[in-house]
mmCIF file of C-alpha atoms and ligand atoms in Angstrom:
data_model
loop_
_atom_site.group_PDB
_atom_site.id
_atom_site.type_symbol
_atom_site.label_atom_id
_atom_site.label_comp_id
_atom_site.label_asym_id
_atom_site.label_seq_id
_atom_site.Cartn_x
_atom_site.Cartn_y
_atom_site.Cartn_z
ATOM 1 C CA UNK A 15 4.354 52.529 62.274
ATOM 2 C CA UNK A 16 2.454 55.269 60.534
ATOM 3 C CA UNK A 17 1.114 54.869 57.314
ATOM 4 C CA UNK A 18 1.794 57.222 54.616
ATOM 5 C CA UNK A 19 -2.296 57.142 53.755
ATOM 6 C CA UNK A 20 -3.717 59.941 51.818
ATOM 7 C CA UNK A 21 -8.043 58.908 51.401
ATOM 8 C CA UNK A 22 -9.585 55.680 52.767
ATOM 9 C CA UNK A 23 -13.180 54.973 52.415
ATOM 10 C CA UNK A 24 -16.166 54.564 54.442
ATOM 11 C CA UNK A 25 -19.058 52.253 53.761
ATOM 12 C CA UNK A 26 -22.359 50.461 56.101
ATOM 13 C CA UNK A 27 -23.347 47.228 54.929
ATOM 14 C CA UNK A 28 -25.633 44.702 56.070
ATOM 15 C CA UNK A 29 -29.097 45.657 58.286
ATOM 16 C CA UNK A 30 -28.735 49.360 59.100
ATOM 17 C CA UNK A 31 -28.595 50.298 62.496
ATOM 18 C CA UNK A 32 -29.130 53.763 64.722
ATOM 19 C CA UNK A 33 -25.795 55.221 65.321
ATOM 20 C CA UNK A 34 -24.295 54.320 62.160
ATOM 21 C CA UNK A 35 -24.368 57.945 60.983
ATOM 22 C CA UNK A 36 -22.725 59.134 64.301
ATOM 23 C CA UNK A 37 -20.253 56.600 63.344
ATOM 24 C CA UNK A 38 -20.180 57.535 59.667
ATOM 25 C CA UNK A 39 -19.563 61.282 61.221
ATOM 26 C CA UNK A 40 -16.995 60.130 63.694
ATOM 27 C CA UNK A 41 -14.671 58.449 61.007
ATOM 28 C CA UNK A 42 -15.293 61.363 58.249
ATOM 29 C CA UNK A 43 -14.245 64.363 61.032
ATOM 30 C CA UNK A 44 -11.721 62.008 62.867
ATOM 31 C CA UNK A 45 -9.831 61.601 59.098
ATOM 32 C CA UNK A 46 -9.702 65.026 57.972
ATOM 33 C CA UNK A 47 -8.778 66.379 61.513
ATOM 34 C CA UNK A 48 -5.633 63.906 60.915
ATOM 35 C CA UNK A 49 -5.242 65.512 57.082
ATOM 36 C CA UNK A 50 -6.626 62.334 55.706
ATOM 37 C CA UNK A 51 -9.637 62.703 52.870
ATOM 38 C CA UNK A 52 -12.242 60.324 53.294
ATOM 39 C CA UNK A 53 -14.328 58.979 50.189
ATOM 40 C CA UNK A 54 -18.112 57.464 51.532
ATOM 41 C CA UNK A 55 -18.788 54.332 49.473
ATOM 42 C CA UNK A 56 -22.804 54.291 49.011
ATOM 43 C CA UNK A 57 -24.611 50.985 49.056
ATOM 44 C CA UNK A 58 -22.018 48.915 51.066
ATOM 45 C CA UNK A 59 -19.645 46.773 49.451
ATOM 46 C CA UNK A 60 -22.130 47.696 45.858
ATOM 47 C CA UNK A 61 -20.336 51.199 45.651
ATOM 48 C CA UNK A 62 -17.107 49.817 45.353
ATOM 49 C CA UNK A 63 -18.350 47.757 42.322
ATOM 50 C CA UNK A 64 -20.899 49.987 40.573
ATOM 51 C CA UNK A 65 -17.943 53.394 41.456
ATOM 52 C CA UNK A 66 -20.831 54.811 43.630
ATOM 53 C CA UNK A 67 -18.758 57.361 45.705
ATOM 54 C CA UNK A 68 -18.003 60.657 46.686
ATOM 55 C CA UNK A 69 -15.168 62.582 49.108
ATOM 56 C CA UNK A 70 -16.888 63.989 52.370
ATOM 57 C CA UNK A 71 -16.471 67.140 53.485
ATOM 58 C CA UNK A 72 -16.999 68.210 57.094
ATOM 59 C CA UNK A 73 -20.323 69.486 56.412
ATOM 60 C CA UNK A 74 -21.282 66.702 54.288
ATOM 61 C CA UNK A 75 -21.681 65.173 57.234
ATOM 62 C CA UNK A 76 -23.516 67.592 59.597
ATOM 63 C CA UNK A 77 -26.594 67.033 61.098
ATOM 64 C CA UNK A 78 -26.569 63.334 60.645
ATOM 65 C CA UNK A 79 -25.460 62.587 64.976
ATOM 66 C CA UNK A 80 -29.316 62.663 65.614
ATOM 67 C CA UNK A 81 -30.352 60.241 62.461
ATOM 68 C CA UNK A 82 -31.616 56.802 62.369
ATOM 69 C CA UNK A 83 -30.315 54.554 59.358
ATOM 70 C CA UNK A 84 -27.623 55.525 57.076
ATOM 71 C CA UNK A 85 -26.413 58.500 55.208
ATOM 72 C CA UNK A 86 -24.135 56.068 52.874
ATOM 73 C CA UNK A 87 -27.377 54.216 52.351
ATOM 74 C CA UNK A 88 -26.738 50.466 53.197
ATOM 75 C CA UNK A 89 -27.142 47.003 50.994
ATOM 76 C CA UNK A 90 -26.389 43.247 50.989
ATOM 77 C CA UNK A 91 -24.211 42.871 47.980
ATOM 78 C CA UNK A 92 -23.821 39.089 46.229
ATOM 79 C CA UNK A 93 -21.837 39.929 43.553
ATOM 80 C CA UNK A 94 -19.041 41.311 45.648
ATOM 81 C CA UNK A 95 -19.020 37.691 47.459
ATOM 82 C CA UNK A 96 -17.529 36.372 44.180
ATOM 83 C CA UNK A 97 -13.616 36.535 43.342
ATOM 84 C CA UNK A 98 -14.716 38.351 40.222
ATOM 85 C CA UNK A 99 -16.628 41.039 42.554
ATOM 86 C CA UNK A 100 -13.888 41.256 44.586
ATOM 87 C CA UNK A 101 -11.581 41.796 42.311
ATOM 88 C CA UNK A 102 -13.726 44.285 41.125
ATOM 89 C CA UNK A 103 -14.000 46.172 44.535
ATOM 90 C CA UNK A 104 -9.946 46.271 44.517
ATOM 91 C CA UNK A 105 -9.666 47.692 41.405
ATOM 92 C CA UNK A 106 -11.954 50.053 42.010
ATOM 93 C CA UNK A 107 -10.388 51.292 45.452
ATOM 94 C CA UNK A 108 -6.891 51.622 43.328
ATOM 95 C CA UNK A 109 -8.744 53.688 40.541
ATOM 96 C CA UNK A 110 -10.496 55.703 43.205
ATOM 97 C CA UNK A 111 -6.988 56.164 45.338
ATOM 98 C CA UNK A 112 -8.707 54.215 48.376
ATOM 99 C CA UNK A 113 -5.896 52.915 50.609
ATOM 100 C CA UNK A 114 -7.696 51.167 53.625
ATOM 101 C CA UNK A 115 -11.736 50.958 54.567
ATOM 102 C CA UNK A 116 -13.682 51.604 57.421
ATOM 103 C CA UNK A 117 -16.884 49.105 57.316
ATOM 104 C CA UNK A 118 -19.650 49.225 59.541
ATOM 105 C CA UNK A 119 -21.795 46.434 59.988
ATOM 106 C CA UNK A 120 -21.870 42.689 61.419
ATOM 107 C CA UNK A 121 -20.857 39.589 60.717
ATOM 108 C CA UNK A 122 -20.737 39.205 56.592
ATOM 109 C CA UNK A 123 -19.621 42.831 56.688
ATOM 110 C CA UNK A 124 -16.611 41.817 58.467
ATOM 111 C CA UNK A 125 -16.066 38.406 56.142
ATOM 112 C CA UNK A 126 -15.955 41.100 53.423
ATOM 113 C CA UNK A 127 -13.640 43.673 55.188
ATOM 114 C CA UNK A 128 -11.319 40.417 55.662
ATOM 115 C CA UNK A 129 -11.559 39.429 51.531
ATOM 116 C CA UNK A 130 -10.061 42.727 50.930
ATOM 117 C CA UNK A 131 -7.779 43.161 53.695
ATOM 118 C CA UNK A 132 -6.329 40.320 52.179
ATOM 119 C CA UNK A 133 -6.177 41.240 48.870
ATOM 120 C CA UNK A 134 -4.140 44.452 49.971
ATOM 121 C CA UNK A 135 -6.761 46.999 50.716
ATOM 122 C CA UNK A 136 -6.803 47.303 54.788
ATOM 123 C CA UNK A 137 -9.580 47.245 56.134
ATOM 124 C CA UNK A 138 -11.087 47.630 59.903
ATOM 125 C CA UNK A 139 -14.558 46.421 61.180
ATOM 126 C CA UNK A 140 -16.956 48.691 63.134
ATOM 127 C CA UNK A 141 -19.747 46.945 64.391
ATOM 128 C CA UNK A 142 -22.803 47.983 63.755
ATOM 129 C CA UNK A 143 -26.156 45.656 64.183
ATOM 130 C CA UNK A 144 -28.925 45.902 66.260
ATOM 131 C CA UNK A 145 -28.783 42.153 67.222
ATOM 132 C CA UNK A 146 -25.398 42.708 69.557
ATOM 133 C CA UNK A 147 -24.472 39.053 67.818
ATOM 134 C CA UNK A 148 -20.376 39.827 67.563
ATOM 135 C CA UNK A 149 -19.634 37.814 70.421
ATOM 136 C CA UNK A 150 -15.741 39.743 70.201
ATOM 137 C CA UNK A 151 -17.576 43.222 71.638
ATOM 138 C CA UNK A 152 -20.113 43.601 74.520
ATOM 139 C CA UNK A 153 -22.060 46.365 72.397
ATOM 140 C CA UNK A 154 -22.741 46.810 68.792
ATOM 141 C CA UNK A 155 -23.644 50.077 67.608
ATOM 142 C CA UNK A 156 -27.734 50.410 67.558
ATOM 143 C CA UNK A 157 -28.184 47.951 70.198
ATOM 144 C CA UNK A 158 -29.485 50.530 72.856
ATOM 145 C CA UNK A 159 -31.493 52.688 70.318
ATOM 146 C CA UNK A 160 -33.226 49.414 69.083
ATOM 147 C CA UNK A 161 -33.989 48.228 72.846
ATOM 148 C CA UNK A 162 -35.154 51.384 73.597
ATOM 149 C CA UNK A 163 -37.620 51.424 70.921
ATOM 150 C CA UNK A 164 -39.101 47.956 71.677
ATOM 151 C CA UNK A 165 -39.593 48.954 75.583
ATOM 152 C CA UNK A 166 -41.733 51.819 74.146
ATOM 153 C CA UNK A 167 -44.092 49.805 72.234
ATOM 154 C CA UNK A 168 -44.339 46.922 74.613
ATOM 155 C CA UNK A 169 -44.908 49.582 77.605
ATOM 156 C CA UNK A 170 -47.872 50.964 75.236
ATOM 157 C CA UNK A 171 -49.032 47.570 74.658
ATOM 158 C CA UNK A 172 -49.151 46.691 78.479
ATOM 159 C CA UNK A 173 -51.573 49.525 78.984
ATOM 160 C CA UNK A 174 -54.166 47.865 76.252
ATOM 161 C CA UNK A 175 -53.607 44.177 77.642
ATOM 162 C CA UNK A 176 -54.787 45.977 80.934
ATOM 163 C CA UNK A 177 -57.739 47.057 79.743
ATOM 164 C CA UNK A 178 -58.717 44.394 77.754
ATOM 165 C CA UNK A 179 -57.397 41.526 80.515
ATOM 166 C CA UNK A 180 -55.492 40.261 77.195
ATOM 167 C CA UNK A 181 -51.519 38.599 76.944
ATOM 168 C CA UNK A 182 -49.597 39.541 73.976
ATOM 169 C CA UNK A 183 -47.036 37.689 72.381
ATOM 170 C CA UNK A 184 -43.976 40.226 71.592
ATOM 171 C CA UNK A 185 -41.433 38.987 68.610
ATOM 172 C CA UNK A 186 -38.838 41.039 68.608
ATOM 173 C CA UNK A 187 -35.614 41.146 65.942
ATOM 174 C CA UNK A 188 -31.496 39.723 67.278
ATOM 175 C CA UNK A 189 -31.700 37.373 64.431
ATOM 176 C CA UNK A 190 -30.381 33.903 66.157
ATOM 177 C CA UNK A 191 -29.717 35.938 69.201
ATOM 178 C CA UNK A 192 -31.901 37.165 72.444
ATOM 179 C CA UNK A 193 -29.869 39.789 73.748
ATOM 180 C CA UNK A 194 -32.279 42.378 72.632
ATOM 181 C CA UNK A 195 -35.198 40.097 74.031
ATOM 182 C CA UNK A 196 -33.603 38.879 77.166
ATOM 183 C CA UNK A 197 -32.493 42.703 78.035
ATOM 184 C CA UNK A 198 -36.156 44.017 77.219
ATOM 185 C CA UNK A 199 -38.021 41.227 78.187
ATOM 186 C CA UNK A 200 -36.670 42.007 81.764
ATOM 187 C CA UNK A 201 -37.028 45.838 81.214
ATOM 188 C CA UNK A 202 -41.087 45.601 80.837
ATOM 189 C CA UNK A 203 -41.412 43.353 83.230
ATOM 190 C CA UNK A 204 -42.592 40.344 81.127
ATOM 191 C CA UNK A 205 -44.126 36.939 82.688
ATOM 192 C CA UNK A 206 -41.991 34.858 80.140
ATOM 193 C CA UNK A 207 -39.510 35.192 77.437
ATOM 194 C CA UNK A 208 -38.390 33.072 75.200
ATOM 195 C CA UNK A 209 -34.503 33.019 74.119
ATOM 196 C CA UNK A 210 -32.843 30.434 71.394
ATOM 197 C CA UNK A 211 -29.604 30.269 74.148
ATOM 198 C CA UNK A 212 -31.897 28.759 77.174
ATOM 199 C CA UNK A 213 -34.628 25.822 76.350
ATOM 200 C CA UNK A 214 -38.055 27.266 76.440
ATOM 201 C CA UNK A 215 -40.794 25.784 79.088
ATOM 202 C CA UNK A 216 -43.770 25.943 77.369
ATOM 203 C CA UNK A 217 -46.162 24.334 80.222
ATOM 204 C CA UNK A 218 -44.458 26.650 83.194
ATOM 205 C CA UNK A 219 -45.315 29.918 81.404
ATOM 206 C CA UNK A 220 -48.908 28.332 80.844
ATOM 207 C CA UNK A 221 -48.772 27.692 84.604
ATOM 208 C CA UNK A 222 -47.679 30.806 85.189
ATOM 209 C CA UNK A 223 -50.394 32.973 83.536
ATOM 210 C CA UNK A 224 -53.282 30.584 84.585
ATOM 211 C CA UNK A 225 -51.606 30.911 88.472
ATOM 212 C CA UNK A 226 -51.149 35.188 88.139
ATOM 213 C CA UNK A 227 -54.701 35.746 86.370
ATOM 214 C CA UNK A 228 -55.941 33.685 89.126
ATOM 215 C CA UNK A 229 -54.854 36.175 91.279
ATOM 216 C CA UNK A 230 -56.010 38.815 89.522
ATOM 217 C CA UNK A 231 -53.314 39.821 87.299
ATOM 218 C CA UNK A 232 -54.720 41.480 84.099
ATOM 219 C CA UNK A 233 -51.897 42.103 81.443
ATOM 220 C CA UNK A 234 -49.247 39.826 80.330
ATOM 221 C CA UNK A 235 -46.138 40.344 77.888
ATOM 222 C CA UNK A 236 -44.424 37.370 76.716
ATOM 223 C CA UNK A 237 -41.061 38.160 74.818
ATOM 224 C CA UNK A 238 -39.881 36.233 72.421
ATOM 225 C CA UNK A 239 -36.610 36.103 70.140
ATOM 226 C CA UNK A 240 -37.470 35.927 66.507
ATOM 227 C CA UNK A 241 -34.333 33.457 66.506
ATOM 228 C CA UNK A 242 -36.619 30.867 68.313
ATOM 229 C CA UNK A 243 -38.116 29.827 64.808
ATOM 230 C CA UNK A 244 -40.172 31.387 62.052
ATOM 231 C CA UNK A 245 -43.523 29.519 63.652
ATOM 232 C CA UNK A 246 -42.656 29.586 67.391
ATOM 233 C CA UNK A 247 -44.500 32.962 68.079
ATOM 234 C CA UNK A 248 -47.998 31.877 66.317
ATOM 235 C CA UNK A 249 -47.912 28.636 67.735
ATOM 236 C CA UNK A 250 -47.161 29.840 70.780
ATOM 237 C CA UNK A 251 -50.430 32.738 70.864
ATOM 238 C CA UNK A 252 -52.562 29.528 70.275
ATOM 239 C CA UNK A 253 -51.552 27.810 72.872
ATOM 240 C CA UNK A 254 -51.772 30.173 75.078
ATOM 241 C CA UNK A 255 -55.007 31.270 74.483
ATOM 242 C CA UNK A 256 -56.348 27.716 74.350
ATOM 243 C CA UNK A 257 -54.799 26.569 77.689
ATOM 244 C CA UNK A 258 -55.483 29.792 79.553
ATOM 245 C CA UNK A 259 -58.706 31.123 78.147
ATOM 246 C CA UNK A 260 -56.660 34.573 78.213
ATOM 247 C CA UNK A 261 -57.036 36.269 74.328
ATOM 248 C CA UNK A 262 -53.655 36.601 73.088
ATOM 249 C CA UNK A 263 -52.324 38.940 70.699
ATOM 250 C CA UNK A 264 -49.325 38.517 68.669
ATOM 251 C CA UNK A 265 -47.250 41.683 67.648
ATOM 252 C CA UNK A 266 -44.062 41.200 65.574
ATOM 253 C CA UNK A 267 -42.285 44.562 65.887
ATOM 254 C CA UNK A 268 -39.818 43.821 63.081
ATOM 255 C CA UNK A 269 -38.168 46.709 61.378
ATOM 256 C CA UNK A 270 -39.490 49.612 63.456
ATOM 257 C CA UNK A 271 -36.635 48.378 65.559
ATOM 258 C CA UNK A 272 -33.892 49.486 63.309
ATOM 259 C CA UNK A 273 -35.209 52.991 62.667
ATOM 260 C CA UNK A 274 -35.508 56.148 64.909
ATOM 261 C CA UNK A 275 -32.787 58.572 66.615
ATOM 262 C CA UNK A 276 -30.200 57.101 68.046
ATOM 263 C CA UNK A 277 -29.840 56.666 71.781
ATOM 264 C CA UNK A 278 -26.819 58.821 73.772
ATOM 265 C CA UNK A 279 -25.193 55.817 74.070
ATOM 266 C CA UNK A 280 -25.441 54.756 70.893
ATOM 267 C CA UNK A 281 -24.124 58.403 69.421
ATOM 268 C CA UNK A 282 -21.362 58.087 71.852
ATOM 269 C CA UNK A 283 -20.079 54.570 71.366
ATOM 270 C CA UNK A 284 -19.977 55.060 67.537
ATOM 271 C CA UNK A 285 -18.352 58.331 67.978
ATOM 272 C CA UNK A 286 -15.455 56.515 69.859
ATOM 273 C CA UNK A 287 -15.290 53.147 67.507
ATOM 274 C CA UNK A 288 -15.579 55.400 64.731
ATOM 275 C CA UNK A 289 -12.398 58.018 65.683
ATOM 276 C CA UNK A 290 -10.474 54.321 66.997
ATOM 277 C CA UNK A 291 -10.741 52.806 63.456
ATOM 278 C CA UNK A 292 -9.535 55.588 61.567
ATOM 279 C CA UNK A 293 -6.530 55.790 64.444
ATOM 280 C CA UNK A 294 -5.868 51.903 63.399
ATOM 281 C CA UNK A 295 -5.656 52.213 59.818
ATOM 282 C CA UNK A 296 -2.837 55.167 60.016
ATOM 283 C CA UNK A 297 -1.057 53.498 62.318
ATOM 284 C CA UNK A 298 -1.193 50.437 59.648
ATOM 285 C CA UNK A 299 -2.984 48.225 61.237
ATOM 286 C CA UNK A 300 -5.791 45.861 59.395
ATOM 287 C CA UNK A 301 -7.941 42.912 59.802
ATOM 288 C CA UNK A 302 -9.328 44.119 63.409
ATOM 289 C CA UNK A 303 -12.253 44.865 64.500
ATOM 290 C CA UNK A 304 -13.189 47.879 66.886
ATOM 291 C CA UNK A 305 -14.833 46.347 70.132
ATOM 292 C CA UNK A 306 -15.909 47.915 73.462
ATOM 293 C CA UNK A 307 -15.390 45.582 76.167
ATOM 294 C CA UNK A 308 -15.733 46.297 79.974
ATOM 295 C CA UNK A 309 -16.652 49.938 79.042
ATOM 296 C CA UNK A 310 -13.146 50.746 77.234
ATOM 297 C CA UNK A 311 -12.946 50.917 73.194
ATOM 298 C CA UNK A 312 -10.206 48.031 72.290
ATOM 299 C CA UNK A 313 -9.575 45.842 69.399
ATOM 300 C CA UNK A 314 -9.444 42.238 68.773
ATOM 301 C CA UNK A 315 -8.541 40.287 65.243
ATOM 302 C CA UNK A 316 -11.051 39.357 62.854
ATOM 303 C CA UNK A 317 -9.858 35.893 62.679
ATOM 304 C CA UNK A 318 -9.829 35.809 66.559
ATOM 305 C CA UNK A 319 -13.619 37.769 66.503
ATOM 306 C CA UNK A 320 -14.967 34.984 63.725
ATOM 307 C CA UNK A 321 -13.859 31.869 65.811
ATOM 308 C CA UNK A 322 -14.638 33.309 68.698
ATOM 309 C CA UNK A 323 -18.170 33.773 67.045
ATOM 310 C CA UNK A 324 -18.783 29.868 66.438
ATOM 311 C CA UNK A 325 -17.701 28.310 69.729
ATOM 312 C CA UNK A 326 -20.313 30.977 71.571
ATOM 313 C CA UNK A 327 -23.043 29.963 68.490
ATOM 314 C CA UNK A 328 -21.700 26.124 69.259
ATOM 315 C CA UNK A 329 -21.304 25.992 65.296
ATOM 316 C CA UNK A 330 -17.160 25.470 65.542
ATOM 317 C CA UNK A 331 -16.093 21.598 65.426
ATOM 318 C CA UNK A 332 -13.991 20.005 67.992
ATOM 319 C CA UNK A 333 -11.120 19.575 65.455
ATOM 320 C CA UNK A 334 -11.443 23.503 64.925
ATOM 321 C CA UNK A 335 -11.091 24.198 68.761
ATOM 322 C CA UNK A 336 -8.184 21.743 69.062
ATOM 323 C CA UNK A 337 -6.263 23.276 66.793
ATOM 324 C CA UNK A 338 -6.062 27.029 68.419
ATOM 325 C CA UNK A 339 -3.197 27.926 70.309
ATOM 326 C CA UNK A 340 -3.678 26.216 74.105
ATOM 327 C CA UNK A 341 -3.628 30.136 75.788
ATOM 328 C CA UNK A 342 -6.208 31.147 72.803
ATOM 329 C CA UNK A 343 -8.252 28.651 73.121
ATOM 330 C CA UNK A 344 -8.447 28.760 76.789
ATOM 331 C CA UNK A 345 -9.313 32.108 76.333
ATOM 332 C CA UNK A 346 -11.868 31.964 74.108
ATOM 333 C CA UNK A 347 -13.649 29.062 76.055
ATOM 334 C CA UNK A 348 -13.999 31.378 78.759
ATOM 335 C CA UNK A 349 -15.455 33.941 76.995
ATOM 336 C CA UNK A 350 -17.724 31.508 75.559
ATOM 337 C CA UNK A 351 -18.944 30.437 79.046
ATOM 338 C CA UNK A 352 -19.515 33.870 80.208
ATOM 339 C CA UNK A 353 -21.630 34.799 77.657
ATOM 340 C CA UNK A 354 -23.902 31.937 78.181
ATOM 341 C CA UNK A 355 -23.750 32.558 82.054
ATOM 342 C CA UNK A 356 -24.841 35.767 81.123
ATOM 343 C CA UNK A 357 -28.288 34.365 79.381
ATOM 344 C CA UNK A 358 -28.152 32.347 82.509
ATOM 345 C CA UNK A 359 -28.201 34.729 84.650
ATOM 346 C CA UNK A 360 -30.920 37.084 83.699
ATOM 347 C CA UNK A 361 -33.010 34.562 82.549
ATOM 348 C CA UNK A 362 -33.036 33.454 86.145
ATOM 349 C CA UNK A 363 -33.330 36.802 87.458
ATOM 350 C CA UNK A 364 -36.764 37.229 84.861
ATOM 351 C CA UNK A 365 -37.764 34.517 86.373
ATOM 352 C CA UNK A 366 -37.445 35.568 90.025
ATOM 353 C CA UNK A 367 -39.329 39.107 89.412
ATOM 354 C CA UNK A 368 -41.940 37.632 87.249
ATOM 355 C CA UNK A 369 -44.037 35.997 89.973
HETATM 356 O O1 LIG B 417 -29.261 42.007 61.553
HETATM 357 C C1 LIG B 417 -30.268 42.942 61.737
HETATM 358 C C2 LIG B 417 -31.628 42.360 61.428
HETATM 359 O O2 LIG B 417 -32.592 43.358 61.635
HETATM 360 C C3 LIG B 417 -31.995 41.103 62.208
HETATM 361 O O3 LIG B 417 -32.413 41.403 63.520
HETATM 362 C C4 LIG B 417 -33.064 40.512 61.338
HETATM 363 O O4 LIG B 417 -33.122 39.117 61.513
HETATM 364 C C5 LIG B 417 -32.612 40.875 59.954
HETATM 365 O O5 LIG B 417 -31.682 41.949 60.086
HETATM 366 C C6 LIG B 417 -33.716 41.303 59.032
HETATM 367 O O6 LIG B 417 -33.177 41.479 57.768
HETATM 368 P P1 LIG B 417 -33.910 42.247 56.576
HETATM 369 O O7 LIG B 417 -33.739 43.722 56.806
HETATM 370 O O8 LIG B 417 -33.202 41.790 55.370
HETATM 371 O O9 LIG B 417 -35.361 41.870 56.635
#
């Protein structure tokens, strides 16, 4: 079925992420090459309630591929969480001729895109986040710019420790998730990382260091998930220090992760989500979310992507579970396991190469 759509709308919400312009880009050229007009909501889910919007041109959106952040300027909107907000937002899309929405973002993004999916404006997810926390998709858009960035300030870091014999302490962003410090803490070649998915051995990584300064290693790079507690990593440079005699640095590299050109990959996987999403909508399709899984773009349900969410985050109850379809359920355990094997895994693996 194709739908008879004449202009759908665009927005980011939530953290920004690199990539979200190529998206952006993707969706607003991938439209109008179909003879669809696309109107970019500013602000996220705000535009839609303060009529913050404008149609996109082809040009409007040149020279944006190579940009961090966002173009439609991104925002966590309250308001619109409300049934008076939402109501709101559909109105507005029905003043503003708005007949389905592409949103990028994560997790509340999507919990939005569903409100007004069903409330009769279609809607399809993108996701965009640096934290790669949408357990439905292997990749989120900004994930490789953001890992990329934190290997090139922990690789400048590691040539200071040297000098100075020091160990720093590394926080770095995936809100309750360590994909971004499991995948980099292996990539610099740290002597322990610290992950909210595998319990954290405080007394071997003391061991560790005292056993690899003793023979006469110099710099050490601890990586740690800022999902392992809002204390953990200052704690954790005390101890250190104390137990080791090695001066310990902490360096939280916080936003500087969500900025900066995007990576090819990046460009290129929001490029295809982007183009897929728009595809969806005409074709009438709503409530999904855009995933790339085993390196092809594909599509699973936002209900499906949201429960699938709290059995990997072990937040869904055992009533919950019980009640899914046997076949879905089945399904969705094994994903579940797999992505903890995956922590698993390379934890063990860091461990191996970190002697
Ligand atoms: O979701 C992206 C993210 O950068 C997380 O990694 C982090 O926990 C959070 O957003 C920070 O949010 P804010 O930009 O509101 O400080």
């Amino acid at each position: 079925m194709t739908k008879n759509f004449k202009r759908i709308g665009v927005l980011t919400s939530g953290g920004d992420a690199p990539g979200m312009n190529a998206a952006v880009r993707s969706i607003v050229r991938g439209a109008i090459s179909r003879g669809i007009e696309v109107m970019g909501i500013y602000c996220g889910y705000r535009g839609l309630l303060d009529n913050d919007m404008k149609l996109l041109d082809a040009r409007d959106v040149s020279n944006i591929i190579n940009h961090g952040g966002t173009m439609l300027y991104s925002d966590r909107c309250n308001k619109f969480k409300t049934q008076e907000g939402l109501d709101e937002a559909v109105a507005s899309c029905r003043k503003n001729g708005i007949d389905g929405i592409v949103t990028i973002g994560g997790d509340g993004t999507f919990r939005g895109a569903t409100d007004l999916s069903r409330l009769g404006i279609p809607c399809i997810g993108v996701p965009g986040t640096i934290d790669n926390d949408i357990s439905a998709t292997d990749y989120t858009i900004g994930y490789d710019t953001a890992k990329n960035t934190v290997i090139e300030m922990v690789d400048k870091l590691r040539d200071t420790c040297e000098s100075h014999a020091r160990c720093n302490v590394v926080e770095v962003m995936g809100r309750n998730a360590g994909y971004i410090a499991i995948d980099c803490g292996i990539a610099v070649g740290s002597t322990g990382i610290a992950i909210p998915e595998i319990p954290f051995d405080r007394e071997k990584l003391i061991n560790s260091i005292t056993h690899l300064s003793k023979n006469g290693k110099r710099n050490f790079i601890v990586m740690v998930s800022e999902g392992m507690g809002s204390d953990f990593s200052e704690t954790l440079v005390s101890e250190i220090q104390e137990k080791t005699g090695i001066e310990t640095r902490l360096a939280r590299l916080a936003h500087v992760q969500r900025g900066g050109n995007p990576t090819c990959e990046d460009r290129l996987i929001a490029t295809q989500m982007g183009d897929k999403a728009v595809e969806l909508l005409l074709q009438g399709l709503y409530n999904l979310v855009v995933c790339y899984n085993k390196g092809k773009i594909c599509t699973e349900k936002m209900e499906y992507a949201f429960t699938l969410d709290r059995i990997v985050k072990n937040k869904a109850t055992v009533e919950e579970i019980e009640k899914l379809e046997p076949d879905v359920r089945e399904d969705m355990l094994r994903r579940a396991a797999e992505k903890k094997a995956h922590f698993q895994e390379l934890y063990e693996l860091a461990e191996r190469v970190s002697i």
